Amino acid sequence: MASTAAGDGSRPGVEGRRPHDPRVVGDAPARLRADAAHNRRALLDAASATFAEEGMDASIARIAARAGIGKGTVFRHFATKQHLVVAIFCDRLDRLADLGAELSTAPDPAAALSEFMTVGVEQQASDRSFCQAATGDTRNDPAVRAASVRLAEVAETLTARARDAGSIRADVTGQDVVLLLGAACQAAAPVAATAPELWRRYLALIFDGLRPQAAHPLPHPAPTRTQLADEAAAAGSAG
Amino acid sequence: MASTAAGDGSRPGVEGRRPHDPRVVGDAPARLRADAAHNRRALLDAASATFAEEGMDASIARIAARAGIGKGTVFRHFATKQHLVVAIFCDRLDRLADLGAELSTAPDPAAALSEFMTVGVEQQASDRSFCQAATGDTRNDPAVRAASVRLAEVAETLTARARDAGSIRADVTGQDVVLLLGAACQAAAPVAATAPELWRRYLALIFDGLRPQAAHPLPHPAPTRTQLADEAAAAGSAG
DNA sequence: ACCTGAACACCGTTCAAGT
DNA sequence: ACCTGAACACCGTTCAAGT
């Protein structure tokens, strides 16, 4: 339905791996032939919509058909289904970070933080694949980690401003805020079909927990900025 | 590793479907032959441990091998992989409900609710399949719905006591409490490998949101007790 | 350089043959 | 009544053949 697109094709470096693979590893936007660029865009659009509707286990065949391309073409653009998921997931994170950056100069810090969180949860709640990707191996991908770090930095700016204004307790970080987006989404997920706006309730409840009025000492320190990177190593050695 | 078991085989009715299938649909514990009962137990133990370690996409072949039985035997006991997941998931829910029932007569209502939530999140945080099951189609299974309803009722008892004692805000229900368990778990999940106890931080943060001190009006009503049942119908017609 | 569908490997599920 | 592994269908991935 929605013609919303994932990515703009400007970061195709990380995914494909073939003998004559034209894609580069840096952020230089490798020039694609016109038909390839068109197919890539159609693929990302189809995948984005299909994953949102059906979750991460939607089949590649369905996505390829929806995009009007052959199955093989999917794997020319993305070495693996996982890489395709990563590209879309990163795009969502980037978009939210962009919004956060805009909001970081808004006049009311508490309202800005609230708006940021609201959009973040809304984005996740309408996408069946988002929570799956956030929990699964997807988060260990380098590109996802990079996008996550940037998102956490933007969130930290928003959080610091709200904290300085006294709207938010002192012991909460931007990383906390980002992680709590998934929390609100997950709480509402089991009843999403009958109460699609329920996430607003749990976001509000969680936001009340961020306020200074009810603050009790937290039993565990906030995750560090590099902990997500360590996470990948830990997962690798554990698997 | 752990010899923890899922279920006690006393509710085998819902899953299997074969020509000479001996299992009944009610709660009468169909008498299994000694070898069948033994295999069933081994299967549940192996599946419980494997799903916890590797998540829901662990292969049936691995589980069967771990249990020391043939692949075919798995499907004699559970018509589908999903049914196996359901059996284990229900058992987790039941165990938590049991704990809640015990805690409902504890002297300190707020401490009892906190203890209930702590054990609930702890259980989920150490099980890679739990969040997946809570988000996926698993929750639409009738047996899961029944277990969820019972869990919500127990939680409501605990919540009502804490509410009456003035420890918890008036607009929060037992259903909310149950859904927020998944929230705390999900928030911590992305960093679980490097900070396995991080969920304590988010549970504490969420619990602070339940206190009356920071309460602001909630923008959405609590889910109703029957909403989970409606959920299954909605999901069915939508798919 | 890029596209494609046939071919391969893997996994959930079925079933005929065993005890 | 129950167990088992070979057989089937499906899906992610590869690759030789096309333009």
Coordinates of C-alpha atoms (C1' of nucleotides) in Angstrom, one line a residue:
Chain A
M1 CA 0.0 0.0 0.0
A2 CA 2.2 2.7 1.3
S3 CA 4.9 3.8 -1.1
T4 CA 7.3 4.4 1.7
A5 CA 10.8 3.4 0.8
A6 CA 13.7 2.0 2.7
G7 CA 17.0 3.7 2.1
D8 CA 17.9 5.7 -1.0
G9 CA 20.4 3.3 -2.4
S10 CA 23.2 5.6 -1.3
R11 CA 24.7 3.0 1.1
P12 CA 24.8 -0.2 -0.9
G13 CA 28.3 -1.1 0.1
V14 CA 27.9 -3.7 2.9
E15 CA 25.6 -6.2 1.4
G16 CA 26.4 -7.9 -1.9
R17 CA 29.3 -10.4 -2.6
R18 CA 29.7 -11.8 -6.1
P19 CA 32.6 -12.4 -8.5
H20 CA 31.8 -9.2 -10.5
D21 CA 30.2 -7.4 -7.7
P22 CA 30.1 -3.7 -8.5
R23 CA 29.4 -2.5 -5.0
V24 CA 32.0 -0.8 -2.9
V25 CA 32.6 -1.1 0.8
G26 CA 32.9 2.5 1.7
D27 CA 30.2 5.1 1.6
A28 CA 30.9 6.0 -2.0
P29 CA 27.6 5.5 -3.8
A30 CA 28.6 2.9 -6.4
R31 CA 27.1 3.9 -9.7
L32 CA 24.4 1.4 -10.7
R33 CA 23.1 0.8 -14.1
A34 CA 19.7 2.3 -14.6
D35 CA 17.8 -1.0 -14.6
A36 CA 19.7 -2.1 -11.5
A37 CA 19.0 1.1 -9.6
H38 CA 15.3 0.8 -10.5
N39 CA 15.2 -2.9 -9.4
R40 CA 17.0 -2.1 -6.2
R41 CA 14.5 0.6 -5.3
A42 CA 11.5 -1.7 -6.2
L43 CA 13.0 -4.4 -4.1
L44 CA 13.6 -2.2 -1.0
D45 CA 10.0 -0.9 -1.3
A46 CA 8.5 -4.3 -1.7
A47 CA 10.6 -5.8 1.1
S48 CA 9.9 -2.9 3.5
A49 CA 6.1 -3.2 3.0
T50 CA 6.1 -7.0 3.1
F51 CA 8.2 -7.3 6.2
A52 CA 6.1 -4.7 8.0
E53 CA 2.9 -6.6 7.1
E54 CA 4.0 -10.2 7.5
G55 CA 7.1 -10.0 9.7
M56 CA 10.6 -11.1 9.0
D57 CA 9.7 -14.6 7.8
A58 CA 8.0 -13.4 4.7
S59 CA 9.5 -15.3 1.8
I60 CA 12.0 -13.9 -0.6
A61 CA 9.9 -15.3 -3.5
R62 CA 6.9 -13.2 -2.4
I63 CA 9.0 -10.1 -2.1
A64 CA 10.7 -10.6 -5.5
A65 CA 7.3 -11.2 -7.1
R66 CA 5.9 -8.0 -5.5
A67 CA 8.9 -6.1 -6.7
G68 CA 8.5 -7.6 -10.2
I69 CA 12.0 -9.1 -10.3
G70 CA 13.4 -12.6 -10.2
K71 CA 14.5 -14.3 -7.0
G72 CA 18.1 -14.3 -8.2
T73 CA 18.1 -10.5 -8.5
V74 CA 17.4 -10.2 -4.8
F75 CA 20.6 -12.0 -4.0
R76 CA 22.6 -9.9 -6.5
H77 CA 21.7 -6.8 -4.5
F78 CA 21.8 -8.3 -1.0
A79 CA 24.1 -11.3 -0.3
T80 CA 21.6 -12.6 2.2
K81 CA 18.0 -12.1 3.4
Q82 CA 19.5 -10.9 6.6
H83 CA 21.4 -8.2 4.7
L84 CA 18.2 -7.0 3.2
V85 CA 16.6 -6.8 6.6
V86 CA 19.6 -4.9 7.9
A87 CA 19.3 -2.3 5.1
I88 CA 15.7 -1.6 5.9
F89 CA 16.2 -1.7 9.7
C90 CA 19.1 0.8 9.4
D91 CA 17.0 3.1 7.3
R92 CA 14.3 3.2 10.0
L93 CA 16.9 3.9 12.6
D94 CA 18.4 6.7 10.5
R95 CA 15.1 8.3 9.9
L96 CA 14.3 8.4 13.6
A97 CA 17.8 9.8 14.3
D98 CA 17.1 12.5 11.7
L99 CA 13.9 13.4 13.5
G100 CA 15.7 13.5 16.8
A101 CA 18.3 15.8 15.4
E102 CA 15.6 18.2 14.2
L103 CA 13.9 18.1 17.6
S104 CA 17.1 18.8 19.5
T105 CA 16.6 22.6 19.0
A106 CA 12.9 22.6 19.8
P107 CA 11.9 25.1 22.5
D108 CA 10.3 22.7 25.0
P109 CA 12.9 19.9 25.9
A110 CA 10.3 17.6 27.6
A111 CA 7.9 17.9 24.7
A112 CA 10.7 17.3 22.2
L113 CA 11.7 14.1 24.0
S114 CA 8.1 13.0 24.2
E115 CA 7.6 13.6 20.5
F116 CA 10.8 11.7 19.7
M117 CA 9.7 8.7 21.7
T118 CA 6.1 8.8 20.3
V119 CA 7.3 8.7 16.7
G120 CA 9.8 6.0 17.5
V121 CA 7.3 3.7 19.1
E122 CA 4.7 4.5 16.4
Q123 CA 7.1 3.5 13.7
Q124 CA 7.8 0.2 15.5
A125 CA 4.3 -0.6 16.4
S126 CA 3.1 -0.5 12.8
D127 CA 5.9 -2.8 11.6
R128 CA 5.8 -6.5 12.5
S129 CA 9.4 -7.0 11.6
F130 CA 10.8 -4.3 13.8
C131 CA 10.8 -6.0 17.2
Q132 CA 12.0 -9.3 15.6
A133 CA 14.9 -7.5 14.1
A134 CA 15.7 -5.7 17.3
T135 CA 15.8 -9.0 19.2
G136 CA 17.5 -11.2 16.7
D137 CA 20.9 -11.4 15.1
T138 CA 20.2 -8.3 13.1
R139 CA 21.4 -6.0 15.9
N140 CA 24.9 -7.5 15.7
D141 CA 25.4 -6.3 12.1
P142 CA 28.0 -3.6 11.9
A143 CA 25.8 -1.3 9.9
V144 CA 23.0 -1.7 12.5
R145 CA 25.4 -1.0 15.3
A146 CA 26.6 2.2 13.6
A147 CA 23.0 3.4 13.1
S148 CA 22.2 2.5 16.7
V149 CA 25.1 4.5 18.1
R150 CA 24.1 7.5 16.1
L151 CA 20.5 7.1 17.3
A152 CA 21.7 6.8 20.9
E153 CA 23.8 10.0 20.5
V154 CA 20.8 12.0 19.2
A155 CA 18.7 10.6 22.0
E156 CA 21.3 11.6 24.5
T157 CA 21.1 15.2 23.3
L158 CA 17.4 15.2 23.7
T159 CA 17.6 13.5 27.1
A160 CA 20.2 15.8 28.4
R161 CA 18.1 18.9 27.6
A162 CA 15.1 17.4 29.3
R163 CA 17.2 16.4 32.2
D164 CA 18.7 19.9 32.6
A165 CA 15.3 21.3 32.5
G166 CA 14.3 19.1 35.4
S167 CA 11.7 17.2 33.4
I168 CA 13.5 13.9 33.6
R169 CA 15.3 12.1 36.4
A170 CA 19.1 12.5 36.5
D171 CA 20.0 8.8 36.2
V172 CA 18.4 8.2 32.8
T173 CA 20.5 8.2 29.6
G174 CA 19.8 8.5 25.9
Q175 CA 20.6 4.8 25.5
D176 CA 17.9 4.1 28.1
V177 CA 15.4 6.1 26.1
V178 CA 16.2 4.3 22.9
L179 CA 15.9 0.9 24.5
L180 CA 12.6 1.9 26.1
L181 CA 11.0 2.5 22.7
G182 CA 11.2 -1.2 22.1
A183 CA 9.7 -1.8 25.6
A184 CA 6.6 0.2 24.9
C185 CA 6.2 -1.5 21.6
Q186 CA 6.6 -5.0 23.0
A187 CA 4.1 -4.3 25.8
A188 CA 1.4 -3.4 23.3
A189 CA 2.3 -6.1 20.7
P190 CA 0.2 -9.0 22.1
V191 CA -3.0 -6.9 21.7
A192 CA -1.9 -5.0 18.6
A193 CA -4.6 -6.3 16.3
T194 CA -7.6 -5.3 18.6
A195 CA -6.1 -2.2 20.1
P196 CA -3.6 -0.7 17.6
E197 CA -3.1 2.5 19.6
L198 CA -2.4 0.7 22.9
W199 CA 1.2 1.5 22.7
R200 CA 0.3 5.1 23.7
R201 CA -0.7 3.8 27.1
Y202 CA 2.5 2.1 27.8
L203 CA 4.7 4.8 26.4
A204 CA 2.9 7.2 28.7
L205 CA 3.3 4.8 31.7
I206 CA 7.0 4.5 30.9
F207 CA 7.4 8.2 30.4
D208 CA 6.0 8.7 33.9
G209 CA 8.7 6.4 35.1
L210 CA 11.3 8.8 33.6
R211 CA 9.9 11.7 35.6
P212 CA 11.8 12.8 38.8
Q213 CA 8.7 12.6 41.0
A214 CA 8.6 8.8 41.5
A215 CA 12.3 8.2 41.0
H216 CA 13.9 5.4 43.2
P217 CA 17.5 4.4 42.9
L218 CA 18.1 2.1 39.9
P219 CA 19.6 -1.4 40.7
H220 CA 21.8 -1.5 37.6
P221 CA 23.9 1.0 35.7
A222 CA 23.0 2.2 32.3
P223 CA 24.5 0.4 29.3
T224 CA 27.6 2.1 28.0
R225 CA 27.9 3.6 24.6
T226 CA 30.2 0.8 23.4
Q227 CA 28.3 -2.0 25.0
L228 CA 26.4 -2.7 21.8
A229 CA 29.7 -3.3 20.0
D230 CA 30.9 -5.6 22.7
E231 CA 27.5 -7.3 22.3
A232 CA 28.4 -8.5 18.8
A233 CA 31.7 -10.0 20.0
A234 CA 30.0 -11.7 22.9
A235 CA 27.3 -13.2 20.7
G236 CA 30.0 -14.4 18.3
S237 CA 32.0 -16.2 20.9
A238 CA 29.0 -17.6 22.5
G239 CA 27.5 -19.0 19.3
Chain B
M1 CA 22.5 -28.2 31.0
A2 CA 19.6 -27.4 33.2
S3 CA 17.2 -30.3 33.8
T4 CA 14.3 -27.9 34.0
A5 CA 11.2 -29.3 32.4
A6 CA 8.3 -27.9 30.7
G7 CA 4.9 -29.2 31.7
D8 CA 4.3 -32.5 33.4
G9 CA 2.5 -34.2 30.5
S10 CA -0.8 -33.7 32.3
R11 CA -2.2 -31.6 29.5
P12 CA -1.4 -33.4 26.3
G13 CA -4.8 -33.0 24.7
V14 CA -4.5 -30.0 22.4
E15 CA -1.5 -30.9 20.3
G16 CA -1.4 -34.3 18.5
R17 CA -3.6 -35.3 15.5
R18 CA -3.1 -38.7 14.0
P19 CA -5.3 -41.6 13.0
H20 CA -4.8 -43.6 16.1
D21 CA -4.1 -40.7 18.3
P22 CA -4.5 -41.6 21.9
R23 CA -4.6 -38.1 23.3
V24 CA -7.9 -36.6 24.5
V25 CA -9.0 -33.0 24.2
G26 CA -10.2 -32.4 27.7
D27 CA -7.9 -32.2 30.7
A28 CA -8.1 -35.9 31.5
P29 CA -4.5 -37.0 31.4
A30 CA -4.6 -39.7 28.7
R31 CA -2.6 -42.7 29.8
L32 CA 0.5 -43.0 27.8
R33 CA 2.5 -46.1 27.4
A34 CA 5.7 -46.0 29.6
D35 CA 8.1 -45.5 26.7
A36 CA 5.8 -42.8 25.2
A37 CA 5.6 -40.9 28.5
H38 CA 9.4 -41.1 28.9
N39 CA 10.0 -39.8 25.3
R40 CA 7.5 -37.0 25.8
R41 CA 9.2 -35.8 28.9
A42 CA 12.7 -36.0 27.3
L43 CA 11.3 -34.1 24.3
L44 CA 9.8 -31.4 26.4
D45 CA 13.1 -31.0 28.4
A46 CA 15.2 -30.9 25.3
A47 CA 12.9 -28.5 23.5
S48 CA 12.6 -26.2 26.6
A49 CA 16.4 -25.9 26.9
T50 CA 17.1 -25.6 23.2
F51 CA 14.5 -23.0 22.6
A52 CA 15.8 -21.0 25.6
E53 CA 19.4 -21.1 24.3
E54 CA 18.8 -20.8 20.5
G55 CA 15.4 -19.2 20.1
M56 CA 12.3 -20.5 18.4
D57 CA 14.1 -21.3 15.1
A58 CA 16.1 -24.1 16.6
S59 CA 15.6 -27.1 14.3
I60 CA 13.4 -30.0 15.2
A61 CA 16.2 -32.4 14.2
R62 CA 18.5 -30.9 16.8
I63 CA 15.9 -31.1 19.5
A64 CA 15.0 -34.7 18.6
A65 CA 18.7 -35.7 18.7
R66 CA 19.1 -34.0 22.1
A67 CA 16.1 -35.9 23.4
G68 CA 17.4 -39.1 21.9
I69 CA 14.4 -39.8 19.8
G70 CA 13.6 -39.8 16.1
K71 CA 12.2 -36.8 14.3
G72 CA 8.9 -38.6 13.6
T73 CA 8.3 -39.1 17.3
V74 CA 8.3 -35.3 17.8
F75 CA 5.3 -35.0 15.5
R76 CA 3.5 -37.9 17.1
H77 CA 3.5 -35.9 20.4
F78 CA 3.0 -32.5 18.9
A79 CA 1.2 -32.1 15.6
T80 CA 3.3 -29.1 14.7
K81 CA 6.5 -27.3 15.9
Q82 CA 4.2 -24.5 16.9
H83 CA 2.2 -26.8 19.2
L84 CA 5.5 -27.8 20.9
V85 CA 6.3 -24.1 21.5
V86 CA 2.8 -23.6 22.8
A87 CA 3.1 -26.4 25.4
I88 CA 6.4 -24.9 26.7
F89 CA 5.1 -21.4 26.6
C90 CA 1.9 -22.3 28.5
D91 CA 4.0 -24.1 31.2
R92 CA 6.0 -20.9 31.8
L93 CA 2.9 -18.9 32.1
D94 CA 1.3 -21.4 34.4
R95 CA 4.4 -21.4 36.7
L96 CA 4.4 -17.7 36.9
A97 CA 0.7 -17.7 37.7
D98 CA 1.3 -20.3 40.5
L99 CA 3.9 -18.0 42.0
G100 CA 1.5 -15.1 41.8
A101 CA -1.2 -17.1 43.5
E102 CA 1.2 -17.8 46.4
L103 CA 2.3 -14.2 46.6
S104 CA -1.3 -12.9 46.8
T105 CA -1.4 -13.5 50.5
A106 CA 2.0 -12.0 51.3
P107 CA 2.0 -9.3 54.0
D108 CA 3.4 -6.4 51.9
P109 CA 1.3 -6.0 48.7
A110 CA 3.8 -3.7 47.0
A111 CA 6.7 -6.1 47.7
A112 CA 4.6 -9.0 46.5
L113 CA 3.8 -7.3 43.2
S114 CA 7.5 -6.3 42.8
E115 CA 8.6 -9.9 43.5
F116 CA 6.0 -11.2 41.0
M117 CA 7.3 -8.9 38.3
T118 CA 10.9 -9.6 39.0
V119 CA 10.5 -13.3 38.7
G120 CA 8.4 -12.9 35.6
V121 CA 11.0 -10.8 33.8
E122 CA 13.9 -12.9 35.0
Q123 CA 12.2 -16.0 33.5
Q124 CA 11.8 -14.2 30.1
A125 CA 15.2 -12.6 30.1
S126 CA 17.0 -16.0 30.3
D127 CA 14.9 -17.5 27.5
R128 CA 15.5 -16.4 23.9
S129 CA 12.3 -17.9 22.7
F130 CA 10.0 -16.2 25.1
C131 CA 9.7 -12.7 23.5
Q132 CA 9.5 -14.4 20.1
A133 CA 6.6 -16.5 21.3
A134 CA 4.9 -13.6 22.9
T135 CA 5.0 -11.5 19.7
G136 CA 4.3 -14.2 17.1
D137 CA 1.3 -16.4 16.3
T138 CA 1.8 -18.4 19.5
R139 CA -0.3 -16.0 21.5
N140 CA -3.3 -16.8 19.3
D141 CA -3.4 -20.4 20.4
P142 CA -6.4 -21.2 22.6
A143 CA -4.2 -22.9 25.3
V144 CA -2.0 -19.9 25.4
R145 CA -5.0 -17.6 25.7
A146 CA -6.3 -19.6 28.6
A147 CA -3.0 -19.5 30.4
S148 CA -2.7 -15.8 29.7
V149 CA -6.2 -15.1 31.1
R150 CA -5.4 -17.0 34.3
L151 CA -2.1 -15.1 34.6
A152 CA -3.8 -11.8 34.1
E153 CA -6.3 -12.7 36.9
V154 CA -3.6 -13.6 39.3
A155 CA -1.8 -10.4 38.4
E156 CA -5.0 -8.4 38.9
T157 CA -5.3 -9.7 42.5
L158 CA -1.7 -8.6 43.3
T159 CA -2.3 -5.3 41.5
A160 CA -5.5 -4.6 43.4
R161 CA -3.9 -5.2 46.7
A162 CA -1.0 -2.9 45.9
R163 CA -3.4 -0.3 44.6
D164 CA -5.6 -0.5 47.7
A165 CA -2.5 0.0 49.8
G166 CA -1.8 3.2 47.8
S167 CA 1.5 1.8 46.5
I168 CA 0.3 1.8 42.9
R169 CA -1.6 4.3 40.8
A170 CA -5.3 3.7 40.4
D171 CA -5.5 3.5 36.6
V172 CA -3.2 0.4 36.3
T173 CA -4.6 -3.1 35.9
G174 CA -3.3 -6.6 36.2
Q175 CA -3.3 -7.0 32.4
D176 CA -1.0 -3.9 32.3
V177 CA 1.4 -5.5 34.7
V178 CA 1.6 -8.7 32.7
L179 CA 2.2 -6.8 29.5
L180 CA 4.9 -4.7 31.1
L181 CA 6.9 -7.8 31.9
G182 CA 7.6 -8.3 28.3
A183 CA 8.4 -4.6 28.0
A184 CA 11.2 -4.7 30.6
C185 CA 12.5 -7.9 28.9
Q186 CA 12.5 -6.3 25.4
A187 CA 14.2 -3.2 26.6
A188 CA 17.2 -5.2 27.9
A189 CA 17.3 -7.7 25.1
P190 CA 19.5 -5.9 22.7
V191 CA 22.3 -5.8 25.3
A192 CA 21.5 -9.1 27.0
A193 CA 24.8 -10.8 26.1
T194 CA 27.0 -8.1 27.7
A195 CA 24.7 -7.0 30.5
P196 CA 22.6 -10.0 31.5
E197 CA 21.1 -8.3 34.5
L198 CA 20.2 -5.1 32.7
W199 CA 16.5 -6.0 32.8
R200 CA 16.5 -5.1 36.5
R201 CA 17.2 -1.5 35.5
Y202 CA 14.2 -1.3 33.2
L203 CA 11.9 -3.1 35.5
A204 CA 12.7 -0.7 38.2
L205 CA 12.2 2.2 35.8
I206 CA 8.8 0.8 34.8
F207 CA 7.9 0.1 38.3
D208 CA 8.5 3.8 39.2
G209 CA 6.0 4.6 36.4
L210 CA 3.4 2.5 38.3
R211 CA 3.8 4.6 41.4
P212 CA 1.2 7.3 42.1
Q213 CA 3.8 10.1 42.6
A214 CA 4.5 10.7 38.9
A215 CA 1.1 9.6 37.5
H216 CA -0.3 11.6 34.6
P217 CA -3.5 10.7 32.9
L218 CA -3.1 7.8 30.4
P219 CA -4.1 8.5 26.8
H220 CA -5.6 5.0 26.2
P221 CA -7.8 2.7 28.2
A222 CA -6.4 -0.6 29.6
P223 CA -6.9 -3.7 27.4
T224 CA -10.0 -5.7 28.5
R225 CA -9.9 -9.2 29.8
T226 CA -11.4 -10.6 26.6
Q227 CA -9.3 -8.6 24.2
L228 CA -6.8 -11.3 23.9
A229 CA -9.6 -13.6 22.7
D230 CA -10.8 -11.1 20.2
E231 CA -7.2 -10.8 19.1
A232 CA -7.1 -14.3 17.7
A233 CA -10.2 -13.6 15.7
A234 CA -8.8 -10.3 14.3
A235 CA -5.6 -12.0 13.4
G236 CA -7.4 -14.8 11.7
S237 CA -9.6 -12.5 9.5
A238 CA -6.7 -10.2 8.8
G239 CA -4.4 -13.0 7.6
Chain C
dA1 C1' 26.9 -5.2 -15.8
dC2 C1' 23.0 -7.1 -14.8
dC3 C1' 18.9 -10.4 -14.9
dT4 C1' 16.8 -14.9 -14.5
dG5 C1' 15.1 -19.4 -13.4
dA6 C1' 16.7 -24.1 -12.7
dA7 C1' 19.3 -26.6 -9.2
dC8 C1' 20.9 -27.5 -4.4
dA9 C1' 20.7 -27.8 0.6
dC10 C1' 18.0 -27.5 4.7
dC11 C1' 14.0 -28.0 7.5
dG12 C1' 9.1 -28.9 8.8
dT13 C1' 5.9 -32.4 8.1
dT14 C1' 4.0 -37.0 6.5
dC15 C1' 3.7 -41.8 6.2
dA16 C1' 4.6 -46.8 5.4
dA17 C1' 7.0 -50.1 7.7
dG18 C1' 8.5 -51.8 11.8
dT19 C1' 8.1 -53.6 17.2
Chain D
dA1 C1' 0.3 -48.1 20.7
dC2 C1' 4.2 -46.3 19.7
dC3 C1' 8.8 -45.5 17.1
dT4 C1' 11.5 -44.6 13.1
dG5 C1' 13.8 -42.9 9.0
dA6 C1' 13.0 -42.3 4.2
dA7 C1' 10.2 -39.2 1.2
dC8 C1' 7.9 -34.7 0.2
dA9 C1' 7.2 -29.7 0.0
dC10 C1' 9.0 -25.3 0.8
dC11 C1' 12.4 -21.7 1.2
dG12 C1' 17.0 -19.5 1.2
dT13 C1' 21.0 -19.4 -1.7
dT14 C1' 24.0 -20.5 -5.8
dC15 C1' 25.2 -20.4 -10.5
dA16 C1' 25.3 -21.2 -15.5
dA17 C1' 23.2 -19.1 -19.3
dG18 C1' 21.3 -15.3 -21.2
dT19 C1' 21.0 -9.8 -22.7

